[in-house]
Amino acid sequence: MSRKHIFLLGLVTSGVLLIFLTILIIFSNKILFPPWYHPGLTEDCNLDIKTDFPELCNKESNPTPKDNFETFEVESNSGKVSGWFFPSKNLDTAVIFVHGAGGDRREGYKRWEFIKSKGYSYYIYDSPNHGISHTNNVGVTYGAKEQEGFKSVFDLVRQKHKNIFVITNSFGISAVALSMDYWRGGIKGIIMENPPYSLERLVKENPIAMSLPKWFVELILNYVSYKIEFPVQNLNPGEIAKSFPEIPIFVTHGTEDEAVPYKHGEDFFQNLKSLKKEFFKAEGAKHGKVYHTFPEEYKKFANQIFSWGQELNKN
């Protein structure tokens, strides 16, 4: 082979490698920094929040809810975690809201009126790398770092309240699932909307990923694991669900969810061993829109979980 052919072969090989490297970085960044990911508490709110609570979506770095609330900060193994606490007269029971990947505490605010009507205290916070909590600029870690934030907030809440319930949206359940051994026995019930089965499954079901060689998709996942310092294969709340304690659990998922397909929630629910579990198929609802689209149905099932959870104290 002549030197010219060797040079051309090397040039082509380098070009192919450069293309694959570019795709690797772009796809990985789409996972770590999704388009809706906006750290801080500024005007970057989802449409529901902008419509219903415009006071929370402005250029101020620390928006203020209209209701009586207190700010709190706790330290975690992933840095400072910041949130809002809405007190009630009933000090026995509290609810913790865990937002999804790329969101912040404001996701939980629209549920406050419902929680207040129950007489429960309410904690909503920014997971590590979200909102105004500590960030290491890695982006969304889908539960890897977020679980540390949840554990610290849970510690704060259990010092003040006897009955603790958790509400999650999307990948918020991953933080709860990964920390299961930490809170086991301390949570009375869980309410989850559009839960993902696993990050790996979600990525591999993506149309772009399906058009790429399988070995290259694995390379992308390994690169993400390296960036977040946690194996992507372990970000699998749907599998962990098989070991969940047998507490009351409500799962709901929208059939028109384009971010986390409906089948994820259905499979997640099937893995739960609890005899006190409920599932609501939200026909036509999009990602994170079940509470917004079917508020009465959501509240009905949530009330059942609260009722069952309170009964655990009597046994």
PDB file of C-alpha atoms in Angstrom:
ATOM      1  CA  MET A   1       0.000   0.000   0.000  1.00  0.00           C
ATOM      2  CA  SER A   2       1.442   3.348  -1.029  1.00  0.00           C
ATOM      3  CA  ARG A   3       2.022   6.204   1.367  1.00  0.00           C
ATOM      4  CA  LYS A   4      -0.768   8.109  -0.357  1.00  0.00           C
ATOM      5  CA  HIS A   5      -3.251   5.299   0.296  1.00  0.00           C
ATOM      6  CA  ILE A   6      -2.098   5.004   3.898  1.00  0.00           C
ATOM      7  CA  PHE A   7      -2.553   8.749   4.364  1.00  0.00           C
ATOM      8  CA  LEU A   8      -6.047   8.677   2.828  1.00  0.00           C
ATOM      9  CA  LEU A   9      -7.015   5.680   4.959  1.00  0.00           C
ATOM     10  CA  GLY A  10      -5.807   7.471   8.070  1.00  0.00           C
ATOM     11  CA  LEU A  11      -7.694  10.601   7.054  1.00  0.00           C
ATOM     12  CA  VAL A  12     -10.938   8.684   6.507  1.00  0.00           C
ATOM     13  CA  THR A  13     -10.528   6.795   9.783  1.00  0.00           C
ATOM     14  CA  SER A  14      -9.895  10.025  11.666  1.00  0.00           C
ATOM     15  CA  GLY A  15     -12.951  11.594  10.043  1.00  0.00           C
ATOM     16  CA  VAL A  16     -15.184   8.681  11.022  1.00  0.00           C
ATOM     17  CA  LEU A  17     -13.876   8.743  14.592  1.00  0.00           C
ATOM     18  CA  LEU A  18     -14.452  12.493  14.768  1.00  0.00           C
ATOM     19  CA  ILE A  19     -18.045  12.054  13.585  1.00  0.00           C
ATOM     20  CA  PHE A  20     -18.710   9.350  16.186  1.00  0.00           C
ATOM     21  CA  LEU A  21     -17.062  11.460  18.900  1.00  0.00           C
ATOM     22  CA  THR A  22     -19.236  14.440  17.969  1.00  0.00           C
ATOM     23  CA  ILE A  23     -22.394  12.303  18.076  1.00  0.00           C
ATOM     24  CA  LEU A  24     -21.269  10.854  21.417  1.00  0.00           C
ATOM     25  CA  ILE A  25     -20.853  14.291  22.991  1.00  0.00           C
ATOM     26  CA  ILE A  26     -24.058  15.723  21.501  1.00  0.00           C
ATOM     27  CA  PHE A  27     -26.228  12.764  22.536  1.00  0.00           C
ATOM     28  CA  SER A  28     -24.672  12.613  26.014  1.00  0.00           C
ATOM     29  CA  ASN A  29     -25.259  16.321  26.530  1.00  0.00           C
ATOM     30  CA  LYS A  30     -28.893  15.883  25.488  1.00  0.00           C
ATOM     31  CA  ILE A  31     -29.200  13.412  28.359  1.00  0.00           C
ATOM     32  CA  LEU A  32     -27.290  15.458  30.925  1.00  0.00           C
ATOM     33  CA  PHE A  33     -28.609  18.863  29.850  1.00  0.00           C
ATOM     34  CA  PRO A  34     -32.112  18.351  28.390  1.00  0.00           C
ATOM     35  CA  PRO A  35     -33.737  21.399  26.730  1.00  0.00           C
ATOM     36  CA  TRP A  36     -36.042  22.035  29.703  1.00  0.00           C
ATOM     37  CA  TYR A  37     -33.167  22.079  32.214  1.00  0.00           C
ATOM     38  CA  HIS A  38     -32.753  25.633  33.557  1.00  0.00           C
ATOM     39  CA  PRO A  39     -30.928  25.855  36.911  1.00  0.00           C
ATOM     40  CA  GLY A  40     -32.089  28.734  39.081  1.00  0.00           C
ATOM     41  CA  LEU A  41     -35.556  30.003  39.985  1.00  0.00           C
ATOM     42  CA  THR A  42     -36.129  32.606  37.296  1.00  0.00           C
ATOM     43  CA  GLU A  43     -38.576  33.094  34.426  1.00  0.00           C
ATOM     44  CA  ASP A  44     -37.864  29.612  33.050  1.00  0.00           C
ATOM     45  CA  CYS A  45     -41.010  27.861  34.301  1.00  0.00           C
ATOM     46  CA  ASN A  46     -43.165  25.281  32.610  1.00  0.00           C
ATOM     47  CA  LEU A  47     -46.365  26.600  31.034  1.00  0.00           C
ATOM     48  CA  ASP A  48     -48.642  25.381  33.844  1.00  0.00           C
ATOM     49  CA  ILE A  49     -46.706  27.333  36.460  1.00  0.00           C
ATOM     50  CA  LYS A  50     -46.497  30.444  34.265  1.00  0.00           C
ATOM     51  CA  THR A  51     -50.267  30.359  33.745  1.00  0.00           C
ATOM     52  CA  ASP A  52     -51.395  29.552  37.284  1.00  0.00           C
ATOM     53  CA  PHE A  53     -48.634  31.121  39.401  1.00  0.00           C
ATOM     54  CA  PRO A  54     -46.922  33.887  37.381  1.00  0.00           C
ATOM     55  CA  GLU A  55     -45.437  35.315  40.576  1.00  0.00           C
ATOM     56  CA  LEU A  56     -43.108  32.299  40.661  1.00  0.00           C
ATOM     57  CA  CYS A  57     -41.806  32.903  37.135  1.00  0.00           C
ATOM     58  CA  ASN A  58     -39.975  36.200  36.962  1.00  0.00           C
ATOM     59  CA  LYS A  59     -36.432  37.478  36.761  1.00  0.00           C
ATOM     60  CA  GLU A  60     -36.040  37.492  40.522  1.00  0.00           C
ATOM     61  CA  SER A  61     -33.626  34.853  41.792  1.00  0.00           C
ATOM     62  CA  ASN A  62     -35.857  34.034  44.759  1.00  0.00           C
ATOM     63  CA  PRO A  63     -39.585  34.177  43.878  1.00  0.00           C
ATOM     64  CA  THR A  64     -42.078  34.292  46.728  1.00  0.00           C
ATOM     65  CA  PRO A  65     -45.243  32.160  47.006  1.00  0.00           C
ATOM     66  CA  LYS A  66     -48.389  33.943  48.161  1.00  0.00           C
ATOM     67  CA  ASP A  67     -49.027  31.501  51.005  1.00  0.00           C
ATOM     68  CA  ASN A  68     -47.407  31.453  54.410  1.00  0.00           C
ATOM     69  CA  PHE A  69     -44.136  29.566  54.058  1.00  0.00           C
ATOM     70  CA  GLU A  70     -40.627  29.208  55.418  1.00  0.00           C
ATOM     71  CA  THR A  71     -37.412  28.660  53.508  1.00  0.00           C
ATOM     72  CA  PHE A  72     -35.070  25.878  54.575  1.00  0.00           C
ATOM     73  CA  GLU A  73     -31.604  24.680  53.709  1.00  0.00           C
ATOM     74  CA  VAL A  74     -30.000  21.370  54.573  1.00  0.00           C
ATOM     75  CA  GLU A  75     -26.615  19.921  53.783  1.00  0.00           C
ATOM     76  CA  SER A  76     -26.345  16.700  51.800  1.00  0.00           C
ATOM     77  CA  ASN A  77     -23.532  14.572  50.416  1.00  0.00           C
ATOM     78  CA  SER A  78     -24.214  16.342  47.117  1.00  0.00           C
ATOM     79  CA  GLY A  79     -24.092  19.844  48.618  1.00  0.00           C
ATOM     80  CA  LYS A  80     -26.625  22.341  49.936  1.00  0.00           C
ATOM     81  CA  VAL A  81     -30.313  21.660  49.309  1.00  0.00           C
ATOM     82  CA  SER A  82     -32.779  24.548  49.373  1.00  0.00           C
ATOM     83  CA  GLY A  83     -36.564  24.459  49.606  1.00  0.00           C
ATOM     84  CA  TRP A  84     -39.859  25.816  50.902  1.00  0.00           C
ATOM     85  CA  PHE A  85     -41.836  24.534  53.872  1.00  0.00           C
ATOM     86  CA  PHE A  86     -45.579  25.190  54.106  1.00  0.00           C
ATOM     87  CA  PRO A  87     -46.667  24.554  57.711  1.00  0.00           C
ATOM     88  CA  SER A  88     -50.076  23.396  58.884  1.00  0.00           C
ATOM     89  CA  LYS A  89     -51.783  23.006  62.235  1.00  0.00           C
ATOM     90  CA  ASN A  90     -51.527  19.225  61.993  1.00  0.00           C
ATOM     91  CA  LEU A  91     -47.912  18.565  62.957  1.00  0.00           C
ATOM     92  CA  ASP A  92     -48.307  14.798  62.768  1.00  0.00           C
ATOM     93  CA  THR A  93     -48.406  14.496  58.982  1.00  0.00           C
ATOM     94  CA  ALA A  94     -46.212  15.958  56.255  1.00  0.00           C
ATOM     95  CA  VAL A  95     -45.791  15.451  52.521  1.00  0.00           C
ATOM     96  CA  ILE A  96     -42.509  15.729  50.610  1.00  0.00           C
ATOM     97  CA  PHE A  97     -42.639  16.533  46.895  1.00  0.00           C
ATOM     98  CA  VAL A  98     -39.740  15.366  44.697  1.00  0.00           C
ATOM     99  CA  HIS A  99     -39.610  17.013  41.272  1.00  0.00           C
ATOM    100  CA  GLY A 100     -38.474  15.413  38.034  1.00  0.00           C
ATOM    101  CA  ALA A 101     -35.231  15.583  36.068  1.00  0.00           C
ATOM    102  CA  GLY A 102     -34.499  19.156  35.045  1.00  0.00           C
ATOM    103  CA  GLY A 103     -37.315  20.664  37.127  1.00  0.00           C
ATOM    104  CA  ASP A 104     -37.364  22.439  40.473  1.00  0.00           C
ATOM    105  CA  ARG A 105     -39.503  22.992  43.586  1.00  0.00           C
ATOM    106  CA  ARG A 106     -42.111  24.960  41.650  1.00  0.00           C
ATOM    107  CA  GLU A 107     -43.416  21.723  40.094  1.00  0.00           C
ATOM    108  CA  GLY A 108     -44.838  20.845  43.486  1.00  0.00           C
ATOM    109  CA  TYR A 109     -46.459  24.180  44.258  1.00  0.00           C
ATOM    110  CA  LYS A 110     -49.602  23.487  42.214  1.00  0.00           C
ATOM    111  CA  ARG A 111     -50.415  20.615  44.591  1.00  0.00           C
ATOM    112  CA  TRP A 112     -50.201  22.796  47.691  1.00  0.00           C
ATOM    113  CA  GLU A 113     -53.903  23.731  47.763  1.00  0.00           C
ATOM    114  CA  PHE A 114     -54.789  20.045  47.795  1.00  0.00           C
ATOM    115  CA  ILE A 115     -52.264  19.238  50.534  1.00  0.00           C
ATOM    116  CA  LYS A 116     -53.433  22.250  52.547  1.00  0.00           C
ATOM    117  CA  SER A 117     -57.032  21.038  52.342  1.00  0.00           C
ATOM    118  CA  LYS A 118     -55.869  17.822  54.020  1.00  0.00           C
ATOM    119  CA  GLY A 119     -54.290  19.788  56.858  1.00  0.00           C
ATOM    120  CA  TYR A 120     -50.824  18.399  56.128  1.00  0.00           C
ATOM    121  CA  SER A 121     -47.508  20.230  56.141  1.00  0.00           C
ATOM    122  CA  TYR A 122     -45.716  20.351  52.792  1.00  0.00           C
ATOM    123  CA  TYR A 123     -42.055  20.355  51.773  1.00  0.00           C
ATOM    124  CA  ILE A 124     -40.942  21.161  48.229  1.00  0.00           C
ATOM    125  CA  TYR A 125     -37.288  21.583  47.350  1.00  0.00           C
ATOM    126  CA  ASP A 126     -34.698  21.755  44.579  1.00  0.00           C
ATOM    127  CA  SER A 127     -32.731  18.554  44.144  1.00  0.00           C
ATOM    128  CA  PRO A 128     -28.927  18.859  43.858  1.00  0.00           C
ATOM    129  CA  ASN A 129     -27.955  20.371  40.476  1.00  0.00           C
ATOM    130  CA  HIS A 130     -31.447  21.907  40.174  1.00  0.00           C
ATOM    131  CA  GLY A 131     -33.039  25.224  41.100  1.00  0.00           C
ATOM    132  CA  ILE A 132     -30.859  27.092  43.578  1.00  0.00           C
ATOM    133  CA  SER A 133     -29.497  24.026  45.345  1.00  0.00           C
ATOM    134  CA  HIS A 134     -25.803  23.223  45.014  1.00  0.00           C
ATOM    135  CA  THR A 135     -24.633  22.340  41.516  1.00  0.00           C
ATOM    136  CA  ASN A 136     -21.400  20.779  40.271  1.00  0.00           C
ATOM    137  CA  ASN A 137     -22.302  21.660  36.666  1.00  0.00           C
ATOM    138  CA  VAL A 138     -22.604  18.013  35.642  1.00  0.00           C
ATOM    139  CA  GLY A 139     -26.281  18.460  34.815  1.00  0.00           C
ATOM    140  CA  VAL A 140     -29.135  16.069  35.517  1.00  0.00           C
ATOM    141  CA  THR A 141     -28.037  12.781  37.112  1.00  0.00           C
ATOM    142  CA  TYR A 142     -31.459  11.059  37.193  1.00  0.00           C
ATOM    143  CA  GLY A 143     -31.309  10.119  40.853  1.00  0.00           C
ATOM    144  CA  ALA A 144     -27.588   9.542  41.365  1.00  0.00           C
ATOM    145  CA  LYS A 145     -26.964  12.882  43.102  1.00  0.00           C
ATOM    146  CA  GLU A 146     -30.622  13.694  43.671  1.00  0.00           C
ATOM    147  CA  GLN A 147     -31.015  10.808  46.119  1.00  0.00           C
ATOM    148  CA  GLU A 148     -28.617  12.528  48.519  1.00  0.00           C
ATOM    149  CA  GLY A 149     -30.833  15.588  48.537  1.00  0.00           C
ATOM    150  CA  PHE A 150     -33.906  13.506  49.255  1.00  0.00           C
ATOM    151  CA  LYS A 151     -32.227  11.736  52.172  1.00  0.00           C
ATOM    152  CA  SER A 152     -31.293  15.042  53.780  1.00  0.00           C
ATOM    153  CA  VAL A 153     -34.788  16.487  53.370  1.00  0.00           C
ATOM    154  CA  PHE A 154     -36.273  13.256  54.716  1.00  0.00           C
ATOM    155  CA  ASP A 155     -34.019  13.557  57.789  1.00  0.00           C
ATOM    156  CA  LEU A 156     -35.286  17.094  58.363  1.00  0.00           C
ATOM    157  CA  VAL A 157     -38.935  16.103  58.008  1.00  0.00           C
ATOM    158  CA  ARG A 158     -38.832  13.025  60.232  1.00  0.00           C
ATOM    159  CA  GLN A 159     -37.463  15.126  63.087  1.00  0.00           C
ATOM    160  CA  LYS A 160     -40.719  17.099  63.103  1.00  0.00           C
ATOM    161  CA  HIS A 161     -43.442  14.778  61.813  1.00  0.00           C
ATOM    162  CA  LYS A 162     -44.627  11.269  62.597  1.00  0.00           C
ATOM    163  CA  ASN A 163     -46.425  10.434  59.346  1.00  0.00           C
ATOM    164  CA  ILE A 164     -44.556  11.121  56.105  1.00  0.00           C
ATOM    165  CA  PHE A 165     -45.889  10.717  52.578  1.00  0.00           C
ATOM    166  CA  VAL A 166     -44.020  11.325  49.331  1.00  0.00           C
ATOM    167  CA  ILE A 167     -45.255  12.655  45.991  1.00  0.00           C
ATOM    168  CA  THR A 168     -42.995  12.351  42.962  1.00  0.00           C
ATOM    169  CA  ASN A 169     -43.036  13.471  39.366  1.00  0.00           C
ATOM    170  CA  SER A 170     -41.138  11.623  36.618  1.00  0.00           C
ATOM    171  CA  PHE A 171     -37.523  10.857  37.623  1.00  0.00           C
ATOM    172  CA  GLY A 172     -38.200  12.127  41.133  1.00  0.00           C
ATOM    173  CA  ILE A 173     -39.082   8.524  41.933  1.00  0.00           C
ATOM    174  CA  SER A 174     -35.518   7.514  41.054  1.00  0.00           C
ATOM    175  CA  ALA A 175     -34.133   9.547  43.964  1.00  0.00           C
ATOM    176  CA  VAL A 176     -36.657   7.880  46.264  1.00  0.00           C
ATOM    177  CA  ALA A 177     -36.037   4.365  44.930  1.00  0.00           C
ATOM    178  CA  LEU A 178     -32.250   4.619  45.137  1.00  0.00           C
ATOM    179  CA  SER A 179     -32.480   5.704  48.788  1.00  0.00           C
ATOM    180  CA  MET A 180     -35.060   3.057  49.715  1.00  0.00           C
ATOM    181  CA  ASP A 181     -32.949   1.343  52.372  1.00  0.00           C
ATOM    182  CA  TYR A 182     -32.459   4.726  54.042  1.00  0.00           C
ATOM    183  CA  TRP A 183     -36.151   5.565  54.467  1.00  0.00           C
ATOM    184  CA  ARG A 184     -37.628   2.073  54.753  1.00  0.00           C
ATOM    185  CA  GLY A 185     -40.095   2.070  57.638  1.00  0.00           C
ATOM    186  CA  GLY A 186     -40.266   5.865  57.711  1.00  0.00           C
ATOM    187  CA  ILE A 187     -42.623   6.588  54.804  1.00  0.00           C
ATOM    188  CA  LYS A 188     -46.342   5.778  54.990  1.00  0.00           C
ATOM    189  CA  GLY A 189     -47.176   5.989  51.289  1.00  0.00           C
ATOM    190  CA  ILE A 190     -46.002   7.162  47.863  1.00  0.00           C
ATOM    191  CA  ILE A 191     -47.871   8.923  45.060  1.00  0.00           C
ATOM    192  CA  MET A 192     -46.033   8.943  41.738  1.00  0.00           C
ATOM    193  CA  GLU A 193     -46.837  10.455  38.363  1.00  0.00           C
ATOM    194  CA  ASN A 194     -45.352   9.199  35.066  1.00  0.00           C
ATOM    195  CA  PRO A 195     -42.514   7.177  36.636  1.00  0.00           C
ATOM    196  CA  PRO A 196     -39.714   5.936  34.342  1.00  0.00           C
ATOM    197  CA  TYR A 197     -38.767   2.273  34.488  1.00  0.00           C
ATOM    198  CA  SER A 198     -35.077   3.018  33.938  1.00  0.00           C
ATOM    199  CA  LEU A 199     -32.853   5.591  32.260  1.00  0.00           C
ATOM    200  CA  GLU A 200     -31.189   2.899  30.154  1.00  0.00           C
ATOM    201  CA  ARG A 201     -34.520   1.706  28.758  1.00  0.00           C
ATOM    202  CA  LEU A 202     -35.644   5.274  28.131  1.00  0.00           C
ATOM    203  CA  VAL A 203     -32.479   6.085  26.167  1.00  0.00           C
ATOM    204  CA  LYS A 204     -32.580   2.878  24.132  1.00  0.00           C
ATOM    205  CA  GLU A 205     -36.218   3.519  23.187  1.00  0.00           C
ATOM    206  CA  ASN A 206     -35.335   6.942  21.799  1.00  0.00           C
ATOM    207  CA  PRO A 207     -35.773   6.987  17.978  1.00  0.00           C
ATOM    208  CA  ILE A 208     -32.307   8.467  17.466  1.00  0.00           C
ATOM    209  CA  ALA A 209     -30.700   5.803  19.665  1.00  0.00           C
ATOM    210  CA  MET A 210     -32.564   3.088  17.785  1.00  0.00           C
ATOM    211  CA  SER A 211     -30.949   4.293  14.549  1.00  0.00           C
ATOM    212  CA  LEU A 212     -27.440   4.006  15.992  1.00  0.00           C
ATOM    213  CA  PRO A 213     -25.336   0.835  16.384  1.00  0.00           C
ATOM    214  CA  LYS A 214     -26.049  -0.892  19.706  1.00  0.00           C
ATOM    215  CA  TRP A 215     -22.383  -0.793  20.683  1.00  0.00           C
ATOM    216  CA  PHE A 216     -22.375   2.970  20.195  1.00  0.00           C
ATOM    217  CA  VAL A 217     -25.453   3.452  22.382  1.00  0.00           C
ATOM    218  CA  GLU A 218     -23.676   1.432  25.077  1.00  0.00           C
ATOM    219  CA  LEU A 219     -20.683   3.737  24.651  1.00  0.00           C
ATOM    220  CA  ILE A 220     -22.938   6.761  25.181  1.00  0.00           C
ATOM    221  CA  LEU A 221     -24.381   5.237  28.352  1.00  0.00           C
ATOM    222  CA  ASN A 222     -20.901   4.432  29.644  1.00  0.00           C
ATOM    223  CA  TYR A 223     -19.830   8.011  28.984  1.00  0.00           C
ATOM    224  CA  VAL A 224     -22.856   9.321  30.904  1.00  0.00           C
ATOM    225  CA  SER A 225     -21.972   6.945  33.757  1.00  0.00           C
ATOM    226  CA  TYR A 226     -18.474   8.420  33.792  1.00  0.00           C
ATOM    227  CA  LYS A 227     -19.782  12.002  33.853  1.00  0.00           C
ATOM    228  CA  ILE A 228     -22.270  11.456  36.698  1.00  0.00           C
ATOM    229  CA  GLU A 229     -19.954   9.067  38.582  1.00  0.00           C
ATOM    230  CA  PHE A 230     -22.712   6.474  38.846  1.00  0.00           C
ATOM    231  CA  PRO A 231     -23.591   3.414  36.706  1.00  0.00           C
ATOM    232  CA  VAL A 232     -26.497   4.237  34.407  1.00  0.00           C
ATOM    233  CA  GLN A 233     -27.571   0.590  34.674  1.00  0.00           C
ATOM    234  CA  ASN A 234     -28.375   1.213  38.357  1.00  0.00           C
ATOM    235  CA  LEU A 235     -30.733   4.100  37.602  1.00  0.00           C
ATOM    236  CA  ASN A 236     -33.623   1.666  37.373  1.00  0.00           C
ATOM    237  CA  PRO A 237     -36.461   2.524  39.783  1.00  0.00           C
ATOM    238  CA  GLY A 238     -38.759   0.079  37.988  1.00  0.00           C
ATOM    239  CA  GLU A 239     -36.523  -2.836  38.947  1.00  0.00           C
ATOM    240  CA  ILE A 240     -36.031  -1.509  42.466  1.00  0.00           C
ATOM    241  CA  ALA A 241     -39.836  -1.418  42.744  1.00  0.00           C
ATOM    242  CA  LYS A 242     -39.756  -5.209  43.143  1.00  0.00           C
ATOM    243  CA  SER A 243     -38.149  -4.640  46.561  1.00  0.00           C
ATOM    244  CA  PHE A 244     -40.281  -1.697  47.677  1.00  0.00           C
ATOM    245  CA  PRO A 245     -41.782  -2.042  51.159  1.00  0.00           C
ATOM    246  CA  GLU A 246     -45.445  -3.004  51.099  1.00  0.00           C
ATOM    247  CA  ILE A 247     -46.785   0.468  51.796  1.00  0.00           C
ATOM    248  CA  PRO A 248     -49.711   2.157  49.994  1.00  0.00           C
ATOM    249  CA  ILE A 249     -48.652   3.353  46.527  1.00  0.00           C
ATOM    250  CA  PHE A 250     -50.518   5.183  43.768  1.00  0.00           C
ATOM    251  CA  VAL A 251     -49.103   5.224  40.226  1.00  0.00           C
ATOM    252  CA  THR A 252     -50.557   7.259  37.372  1.00  0.00           C
ATOM    253  CA  HIS A 253     -49.316   7.747  33.824  1.00  0.00           C
ATOM    254  CA  GLY A 254     -50.560   9.657  30.794  1.00  0.00           C
ATOM    255  CA  THR A 255     -51.180   7.703  27.603  1.00  0.00           C
ATOM    256  CA  GLU A 256     -49.849  10.603  25.491  1.00  0.00           C
ATOM    257  CA  ASP A 257     -46.619  10.957  27.455  1.00  0.00           C
ATOM    258  CA  GLU A 258     -43.868  11.536  24.889  1.00  0.00           C
ATOM    259  CA  ALA A 259     -41.063  11.975  27.423  1.00  0.00           C
ATOM    260  CA  VAL A 260     -41.594   8.775  29.425  1.00  0.00           C
ATOM    261  CA  PRO A 261     -43.793   6.315  27.490  1.00  0.00           C
ATOM    262  CA  TYR A 262     -46.924   5.032  29.211  1.00  0.00           C
ATOM    263  CA  LYS A 263     -45.640   1.430  29.301  1.00  0.00           C
ATOM    264  CA  HIS A 264     -42.938   2.495  31.784  1.00  0.00           C
ATOM    265  CA  GLY A 265     -45.533   3.364  34.416  1.00  0.00           C
ATOM    266  CA  GLU A 266     -47.554   0.245  33.739  1.00  0.00           C
ATOM    267  CA  ASP A 267     -44.514  -2.028  34.095  1.00  0.00           C
ATOM    268  CA  PHE A 268     -43.398  -0.143  37.209  1.00  0.00           C
ATOM    269  CA  PHE A 269     -46.780  -0.727  38.822  1.00  0.00           C
ATOM    270  CA  GLN A 270     -46.749  -4.455  38.016  1.00  0.00           C
ATOM    271  CA  ASN A 271     -43.475  -4.861  39.929  1.00  0.00           C
ATOM    272  CA  LEU A 272     -44.894  -3.460  43.171  1.00  0.00           C
ATOM    273  CA  LYS A 273     -45.702  -6.155  45.729  1.00  0.00           C
ATOM    274  CA  SER A 274     -47.916  -3.988  47.906  1.00  0.00           C
ATOM    275  CA  LEU A 275     -51.507  -5.178  48.179  1.00  0.00           C
ATOM    276  CA  LYS A 276     -52.584  -1.585  48.736  1.00  0.00           C
ATOM    277  CA  LYS A 277     -51.698  -0.092  45.383  1.00  0.00           C
ATOM    278  CA  GLU A 278     -53.710   1.815  42.792  1.00  0.00           C
ATOM    279  CA  PHE A 279     -53.127   2.650  39.122  1.00  0.00           C
ATOM    280  CA  PHE A 280     -54.845   5.333  37.054  1.00  0.00           C
ATOM    281  CA  LYS A 281     -54.526   5.308  33.276  1.00  0.00           C
ATOM    282  CA  ALA A 282     -54.758   8.974  32.305  1.00  0.00           C
ATOM    283  CA  GLU A 283     -56.170   8.880  28.786  1.00  0.00           C
ATOM    284  CA  GLY A 284     -54.755  11.655  26.619  1.00  0.00           C
ATOM    285  CA  ALA A 285     -52.571  13.181  29.345  1.00  0.00           C
ATOM    286  CA  LYS A 286     -49.065  14.291  28.425  1.00  0.00           C
ATOM    287  CA  HIS A 287     -45.892  14.162  30.515  1.00  0.00           C
ATOM    288  CA  GLY A 288     -46.364  15.663  33.956  1.00  0.00           C
ATOM    289  CA  LYS A 289     -49.942  16.677  33.124  1.00  0.00           C
ATOM    290  CA  VAL A 290     -52.027  14.070  34.948  1.00  0.00           C
ATOM    291  CA  TYR A 291     -52.692  16.253  37.994  1.00  0.00           C
ATOM    292  CA  HIS A 292     -53.445  19.185  35.687  1.00  0.00           C
ATOM    293  CA  THR A 293     -55.692  17.163  33.339  1.00  0.00           C
ATOM    294  CA  PHE A 294     -57.445  14.885  35.846  1.00  0.00           C
ATOM    295  CA  PRO A 295     -57.289  16.726  39.198  1.00  0.00           C
ATOM    296  CA  GLU A 296     -60.333  15.050  40.747  1.00  0.00           C
ATOM    297  CA  GLU A 297     -59.254  11.535  39.798  1.00  0.00           C
ATOM    298  CA  TYR A 298     -55.734  12.241  41.054  1.00  0.00           C
ATOM    299  CA  LYS A 299     -57.045  13.539  44.376  1.00  0.00           C
ATOM    300  CA  LYS A 300     -59.405  10.590  44.799  1.00  0.00           C
ATOM    301  CA  PHE A 301     -56.602   8.044  44.503  1.00  0.00           C
ATOM    302  CA  ALA A 302     -54.215  10.187  46.558  1.00  0.00           C
ATOM    303  CA  ASN A 303     -56.797  10.382  49.347  1.00  0.00           C
ATOM    304  CA  GLN A 304     -56.989   6.602  49.335  1.00  0.00           C
ATOM    305  CA  ILE A 305     -53.213   6.400  49.820  1.00  0.00           C
ATOM    306  CA  PHE A 306     -53.354   8.926  52.659  1.00  0.00           C
ATOM    307  CA  SER A 307     -56.155   6.963  54.319  1.00  0.00           C
ATOM    308  CA  TRP A 308     -54.358   3.634  54.010  1.00  0.00           C
ATOM    309  CA  GLY A 309     -51.116   5.184  55.236  1.00  0.00           C
ATOM    310  CA  GLN A 310     -52.747   6.632  58.334  1.00  0.00           C
ATOM    311  CA  GLU A 311     -54.172   3.190  59.126  1.00  0.00           C
ATOM    312  CA  LEU A 312     -50.635   1.808  59.388  1.00  0.00           C
ATOM    313  CA  ASN A 313     -50.349   3.594  62.748  1.00  0.00           C
ATOM    314  CA  LYS A 314     -53.251   1.574  64.123  1.00  0.00           C
ATOM    315  CA  ASN A 315     -51.729  -1.819  63.337  1.00  0.00           C
TER     316      ASN A 315
END
